[in-house]
Coordinates of N, CA and C in Angstrom, one line a residue:
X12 N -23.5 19.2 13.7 CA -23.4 18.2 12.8 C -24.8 18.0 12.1
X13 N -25.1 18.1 10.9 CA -26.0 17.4 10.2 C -25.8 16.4 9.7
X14 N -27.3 15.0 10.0 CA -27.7 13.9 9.8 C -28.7 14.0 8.2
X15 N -28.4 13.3 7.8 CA -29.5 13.7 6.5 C -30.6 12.7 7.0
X16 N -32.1 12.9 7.0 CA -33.2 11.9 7.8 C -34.1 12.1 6.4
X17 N -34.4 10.9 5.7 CA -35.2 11.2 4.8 C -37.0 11.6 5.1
X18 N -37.3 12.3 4.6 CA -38.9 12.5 5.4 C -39.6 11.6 4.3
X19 N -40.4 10.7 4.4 CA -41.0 10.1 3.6 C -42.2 9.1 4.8
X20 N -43.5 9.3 4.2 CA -44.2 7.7 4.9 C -43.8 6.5 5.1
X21 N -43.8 5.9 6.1 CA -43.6 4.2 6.0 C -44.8 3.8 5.7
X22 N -45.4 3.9 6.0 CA -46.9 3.1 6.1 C -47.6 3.7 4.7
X23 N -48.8 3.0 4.5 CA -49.5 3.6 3.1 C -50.8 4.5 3.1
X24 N -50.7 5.2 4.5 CA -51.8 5.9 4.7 C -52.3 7.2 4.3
X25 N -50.6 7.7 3.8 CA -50.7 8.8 3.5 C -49.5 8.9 1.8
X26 N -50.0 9.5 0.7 CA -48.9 9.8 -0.2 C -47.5 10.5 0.0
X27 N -46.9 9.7 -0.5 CA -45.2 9.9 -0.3 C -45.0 11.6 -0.6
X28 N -44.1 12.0 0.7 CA -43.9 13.0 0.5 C -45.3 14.4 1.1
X29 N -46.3 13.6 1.3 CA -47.1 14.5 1.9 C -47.4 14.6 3.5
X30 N -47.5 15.5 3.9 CA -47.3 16.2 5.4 C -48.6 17.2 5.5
X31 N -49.0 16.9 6.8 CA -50.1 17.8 6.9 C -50.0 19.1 7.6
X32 N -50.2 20.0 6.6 CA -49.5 21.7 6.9 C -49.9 22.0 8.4
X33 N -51.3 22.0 8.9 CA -51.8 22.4 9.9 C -50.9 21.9 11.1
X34 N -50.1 21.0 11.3 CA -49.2 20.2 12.7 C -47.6 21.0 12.0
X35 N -47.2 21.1 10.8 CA -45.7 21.1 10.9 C -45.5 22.1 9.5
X36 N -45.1 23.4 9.7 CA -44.9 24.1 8.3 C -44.0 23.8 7.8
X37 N -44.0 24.3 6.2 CA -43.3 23.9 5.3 C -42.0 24.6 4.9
X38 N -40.9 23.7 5.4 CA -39.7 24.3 5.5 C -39.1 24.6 7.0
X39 N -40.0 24.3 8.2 CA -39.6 24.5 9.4 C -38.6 23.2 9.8
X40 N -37.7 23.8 10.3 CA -36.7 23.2 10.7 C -36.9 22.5 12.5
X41 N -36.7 21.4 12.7 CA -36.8 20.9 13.8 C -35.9 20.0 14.6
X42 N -35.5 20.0 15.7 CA -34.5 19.2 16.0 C -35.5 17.6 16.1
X43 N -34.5 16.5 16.0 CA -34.5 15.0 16.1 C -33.7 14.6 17.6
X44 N -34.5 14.4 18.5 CA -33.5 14.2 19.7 C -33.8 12.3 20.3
X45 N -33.0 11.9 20.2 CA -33.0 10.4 20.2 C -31.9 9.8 21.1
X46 N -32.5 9.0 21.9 CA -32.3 8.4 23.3 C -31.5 7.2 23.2
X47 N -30.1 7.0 23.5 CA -29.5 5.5 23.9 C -28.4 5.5 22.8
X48 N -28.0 4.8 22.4 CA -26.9 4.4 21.4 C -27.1 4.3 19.9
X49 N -26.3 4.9 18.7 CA -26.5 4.5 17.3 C -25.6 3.3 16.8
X50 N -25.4 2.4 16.4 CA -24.5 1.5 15.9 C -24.3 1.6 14.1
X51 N -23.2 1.9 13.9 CA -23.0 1.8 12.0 C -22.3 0.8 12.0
X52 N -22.4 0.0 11.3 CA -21.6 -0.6 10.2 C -21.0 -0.3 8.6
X53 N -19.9 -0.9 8.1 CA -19.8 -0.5 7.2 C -19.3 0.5 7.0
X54 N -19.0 1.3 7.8 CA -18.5 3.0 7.6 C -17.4 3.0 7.1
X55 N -16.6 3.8 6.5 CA -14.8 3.4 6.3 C -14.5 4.7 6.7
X56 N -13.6 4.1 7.1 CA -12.1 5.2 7.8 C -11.2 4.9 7.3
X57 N -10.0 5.6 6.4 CA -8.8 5.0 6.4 C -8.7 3.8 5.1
X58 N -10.0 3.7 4.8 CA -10.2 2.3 3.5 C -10.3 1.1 4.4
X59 N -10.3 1.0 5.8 CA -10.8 0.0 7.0 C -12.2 0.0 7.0
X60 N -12.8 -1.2 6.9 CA -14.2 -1.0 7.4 C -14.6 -1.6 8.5
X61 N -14.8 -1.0 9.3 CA -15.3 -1.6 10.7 C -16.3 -1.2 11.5
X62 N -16.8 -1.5 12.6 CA -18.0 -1.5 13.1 C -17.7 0.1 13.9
X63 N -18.8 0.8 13.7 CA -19.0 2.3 14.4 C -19.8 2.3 15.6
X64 N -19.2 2.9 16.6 CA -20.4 3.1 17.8 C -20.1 4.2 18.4
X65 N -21.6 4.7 17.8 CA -21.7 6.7 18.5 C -22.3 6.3 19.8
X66 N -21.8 7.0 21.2 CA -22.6 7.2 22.0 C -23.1 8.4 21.6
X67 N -24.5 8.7 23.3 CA -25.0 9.6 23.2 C -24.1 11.0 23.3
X68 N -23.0 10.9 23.9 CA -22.1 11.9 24.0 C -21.5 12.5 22.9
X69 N -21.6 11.4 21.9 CA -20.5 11.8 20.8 C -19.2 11.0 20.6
X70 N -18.3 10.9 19.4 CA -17.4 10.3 19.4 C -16.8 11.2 18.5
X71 N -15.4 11.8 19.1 CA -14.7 12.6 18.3 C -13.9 12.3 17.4
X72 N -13.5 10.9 17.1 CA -12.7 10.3 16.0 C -13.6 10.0 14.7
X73 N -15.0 10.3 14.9 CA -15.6 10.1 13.6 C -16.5 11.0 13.2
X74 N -16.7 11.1 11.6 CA -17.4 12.2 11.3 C -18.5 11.3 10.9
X75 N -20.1 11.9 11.1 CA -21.3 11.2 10.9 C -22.1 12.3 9.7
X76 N -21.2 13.1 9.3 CA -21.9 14.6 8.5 C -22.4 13.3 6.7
X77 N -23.3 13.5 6.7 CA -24.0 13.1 5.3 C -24.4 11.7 6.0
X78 N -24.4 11.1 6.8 CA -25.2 9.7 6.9 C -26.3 9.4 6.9
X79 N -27.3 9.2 6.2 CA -28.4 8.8 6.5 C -28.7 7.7 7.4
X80 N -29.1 8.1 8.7 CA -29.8 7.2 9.8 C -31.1 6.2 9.6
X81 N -32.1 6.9 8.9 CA -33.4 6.5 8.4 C -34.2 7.2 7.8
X82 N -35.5 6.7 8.0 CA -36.5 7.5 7.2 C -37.7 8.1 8.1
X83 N -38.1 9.4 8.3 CA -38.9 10.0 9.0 C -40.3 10.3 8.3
X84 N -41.5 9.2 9.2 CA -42.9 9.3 8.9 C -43.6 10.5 9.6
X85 N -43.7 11.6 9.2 CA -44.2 12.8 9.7 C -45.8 12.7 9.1
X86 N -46.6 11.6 8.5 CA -48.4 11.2 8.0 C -49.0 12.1 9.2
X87 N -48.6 11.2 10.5 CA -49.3 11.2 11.3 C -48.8 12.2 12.2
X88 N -49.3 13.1 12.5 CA -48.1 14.6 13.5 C -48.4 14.4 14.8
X89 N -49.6 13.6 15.0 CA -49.4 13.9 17.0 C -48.8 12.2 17.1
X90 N -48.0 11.3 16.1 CA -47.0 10.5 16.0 C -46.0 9.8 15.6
X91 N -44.8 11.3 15.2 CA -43.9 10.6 14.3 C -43.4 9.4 14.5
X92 N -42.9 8.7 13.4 CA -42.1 7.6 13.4 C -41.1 7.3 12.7
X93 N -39.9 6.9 13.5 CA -38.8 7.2 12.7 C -38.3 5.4 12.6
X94 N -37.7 5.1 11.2 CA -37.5 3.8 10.9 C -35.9 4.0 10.8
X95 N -35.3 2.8 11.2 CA -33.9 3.1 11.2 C -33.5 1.4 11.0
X96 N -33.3 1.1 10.1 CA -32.6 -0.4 9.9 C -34.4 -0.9 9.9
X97 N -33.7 -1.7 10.8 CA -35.2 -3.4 10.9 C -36.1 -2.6 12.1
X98 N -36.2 -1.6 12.7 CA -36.2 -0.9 14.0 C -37.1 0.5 13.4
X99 N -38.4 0.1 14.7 CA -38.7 1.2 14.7 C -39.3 2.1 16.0
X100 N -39.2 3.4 15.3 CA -39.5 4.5 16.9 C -40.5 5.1 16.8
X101 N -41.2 5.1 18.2 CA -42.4 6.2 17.5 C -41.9 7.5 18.6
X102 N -42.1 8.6 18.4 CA -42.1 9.5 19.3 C -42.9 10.8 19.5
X103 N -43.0 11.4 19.9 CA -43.9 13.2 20.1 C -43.0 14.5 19.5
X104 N -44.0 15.3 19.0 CA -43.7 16.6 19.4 C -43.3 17.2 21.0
X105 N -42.4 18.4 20.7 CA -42.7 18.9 22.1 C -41.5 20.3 21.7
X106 N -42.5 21.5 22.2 CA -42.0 23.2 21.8 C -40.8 23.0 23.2
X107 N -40.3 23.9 22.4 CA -39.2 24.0 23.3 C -39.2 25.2 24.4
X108 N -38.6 25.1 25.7 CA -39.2 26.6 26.5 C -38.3 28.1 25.9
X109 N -37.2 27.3 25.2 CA -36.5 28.2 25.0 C -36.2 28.3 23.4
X110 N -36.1 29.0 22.3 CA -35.8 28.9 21.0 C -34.9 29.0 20.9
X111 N -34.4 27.8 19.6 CA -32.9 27.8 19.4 C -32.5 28.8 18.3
X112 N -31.5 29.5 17.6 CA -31.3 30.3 16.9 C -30.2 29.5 15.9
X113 N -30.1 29.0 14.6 CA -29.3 28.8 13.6 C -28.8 30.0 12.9
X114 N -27.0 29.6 13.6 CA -26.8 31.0 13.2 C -25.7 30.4 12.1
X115 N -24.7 31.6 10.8 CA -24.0 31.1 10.2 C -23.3 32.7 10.2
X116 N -21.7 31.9 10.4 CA -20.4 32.8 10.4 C -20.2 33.5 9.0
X117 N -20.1 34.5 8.8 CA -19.3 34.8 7.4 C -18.3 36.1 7.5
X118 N -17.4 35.8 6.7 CA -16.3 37.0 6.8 C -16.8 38.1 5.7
X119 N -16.8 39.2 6.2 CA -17.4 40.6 5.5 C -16.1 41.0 4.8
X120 N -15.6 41.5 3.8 CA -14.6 42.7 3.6 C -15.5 44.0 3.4
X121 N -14.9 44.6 4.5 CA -15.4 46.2 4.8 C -14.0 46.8 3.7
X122 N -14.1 47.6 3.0 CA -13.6 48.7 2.6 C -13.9 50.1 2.8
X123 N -12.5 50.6 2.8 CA -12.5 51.6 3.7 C -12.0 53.0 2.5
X124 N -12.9 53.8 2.0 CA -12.6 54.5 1.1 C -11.7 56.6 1.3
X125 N -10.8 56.4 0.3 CA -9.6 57.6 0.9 C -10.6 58.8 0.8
X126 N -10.5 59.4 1.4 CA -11.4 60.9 1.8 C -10.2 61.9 1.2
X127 N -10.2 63.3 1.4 CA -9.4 64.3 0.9 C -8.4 64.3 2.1
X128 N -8.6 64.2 3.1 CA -7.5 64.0 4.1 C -6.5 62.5 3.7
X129 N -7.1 61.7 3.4 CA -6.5 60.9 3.3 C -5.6 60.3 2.0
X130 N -5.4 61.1 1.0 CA -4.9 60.8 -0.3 C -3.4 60.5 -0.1
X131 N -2.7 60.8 0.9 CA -1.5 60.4 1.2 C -1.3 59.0 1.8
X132 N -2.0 58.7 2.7 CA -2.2 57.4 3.3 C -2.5 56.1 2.4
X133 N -2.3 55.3 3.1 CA -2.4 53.7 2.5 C -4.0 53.5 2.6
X134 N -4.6 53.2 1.6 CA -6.1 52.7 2.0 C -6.2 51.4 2.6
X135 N -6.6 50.6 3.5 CA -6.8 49.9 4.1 C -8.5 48.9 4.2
X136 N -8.1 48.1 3.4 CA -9.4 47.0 3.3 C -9.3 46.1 4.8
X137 N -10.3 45.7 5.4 CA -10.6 45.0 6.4 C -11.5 44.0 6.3
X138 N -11.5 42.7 6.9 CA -12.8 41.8 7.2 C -12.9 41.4 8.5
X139 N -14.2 41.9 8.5 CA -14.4 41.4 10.0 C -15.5 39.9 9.4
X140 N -16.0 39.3 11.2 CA -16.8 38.5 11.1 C -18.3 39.0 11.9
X141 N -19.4 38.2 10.6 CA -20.8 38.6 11.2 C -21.2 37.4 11.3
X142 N -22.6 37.2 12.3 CA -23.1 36.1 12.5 C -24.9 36.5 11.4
X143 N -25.0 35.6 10.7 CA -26.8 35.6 10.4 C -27.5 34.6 10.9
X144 N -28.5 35.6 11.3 CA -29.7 34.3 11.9 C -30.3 33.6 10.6
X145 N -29.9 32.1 10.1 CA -30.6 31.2 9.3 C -31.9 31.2 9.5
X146 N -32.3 30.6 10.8 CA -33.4 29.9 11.3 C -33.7 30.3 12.7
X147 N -34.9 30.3 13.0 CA -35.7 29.7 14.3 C -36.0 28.3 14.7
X148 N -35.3 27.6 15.9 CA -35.8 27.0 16.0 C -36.9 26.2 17.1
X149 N -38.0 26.0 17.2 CA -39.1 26.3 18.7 C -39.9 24.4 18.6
X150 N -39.3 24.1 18.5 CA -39.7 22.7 18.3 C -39.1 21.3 17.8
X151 N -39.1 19.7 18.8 CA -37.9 19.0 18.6 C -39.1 17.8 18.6
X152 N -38.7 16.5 17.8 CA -39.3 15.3 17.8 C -38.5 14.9 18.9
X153 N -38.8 14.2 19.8 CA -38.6 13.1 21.0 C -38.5 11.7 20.8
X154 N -37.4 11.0 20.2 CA -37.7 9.6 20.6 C -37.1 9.1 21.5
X155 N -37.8 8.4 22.8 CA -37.8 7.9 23.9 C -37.6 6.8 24.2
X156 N -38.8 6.2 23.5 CA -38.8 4.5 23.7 C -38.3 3.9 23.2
X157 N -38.1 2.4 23.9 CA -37.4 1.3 23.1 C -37.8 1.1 21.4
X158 N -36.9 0.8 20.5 CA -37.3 0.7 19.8 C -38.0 -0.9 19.2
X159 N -38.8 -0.9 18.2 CA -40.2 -1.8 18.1 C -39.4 -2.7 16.7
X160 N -39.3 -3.7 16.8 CA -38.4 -4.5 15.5 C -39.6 -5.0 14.5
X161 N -39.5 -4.8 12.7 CA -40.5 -4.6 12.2 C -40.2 -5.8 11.7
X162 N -41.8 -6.4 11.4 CA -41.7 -8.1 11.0 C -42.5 -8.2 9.8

């Protein structure tokens, strides 16, 4: 499932949209792993609007694909901070022991071309399925702690 997380500063220490190459390259993909319960409101299902609650497990009656959760301050790299409503998180980097691989399914049509033995025969097109490696992934933000309510 993709979350859309906008990356932008909260604070004014750094200009919008700037990231410091040396901690986080450009274009690297990283998991967001986040501790305890999300609550939506407002969501609609069905043209009902009522109150959403994802556990950490997941909830299979709802789709969460395009929601934006918050806004991700990556200024400061040995402290991201991720803002979500009135709420805010700070958390760490941390490499992963193992790399994850983003992979994407696609159906190939193989054609299959008549040779001189075969000019009698039916030519036969096929598709199989291949997997491509999108991405690498070797690195996840951690948020842990309670979160800090902004005043």
């Amino acid at each position: 499932m993709r979350v859309p997380v906008s990356i932008q500063p909260i604070h004014s220490t750094c200009p919008k949209g700037e990231i410091k190459s040396d901690e986080l390259n450009q274009g690297e993909r990283i998991i967001i792993e986040l501790q305890g319960t999300l609550e939506f409101s407002n969501l609609k299902k069905s043209d009902d609007t009522q109150q959403i609650i994802v556990d950490r497990f997941g909830n299979p009656n709802f789709n969460l694909n395009g929601v934006e959760i918050g806004k991700l301050d990556l200024s400061n790299t040995a402290k991201p901070i991720l803002q979500i409503g009135n709420h805010e998180l700070e958390g760490f980097f941390w490499n992963l022991n193992k790399p994850l691989v983003i992979l994407r399914k696609q159906n190939r049509l193989i054609k299959k071309f008549k040779t001189a033995d075969q000019v009698n025969q039916r030519n036969k097109d096929y598709s199989h399925q291949v997997l491509d490696i999108v991405d690498v992934i070797n690195r996840k933000v951690v948020f842990s702690r309670r979160p800090q309510p902004i005043i």
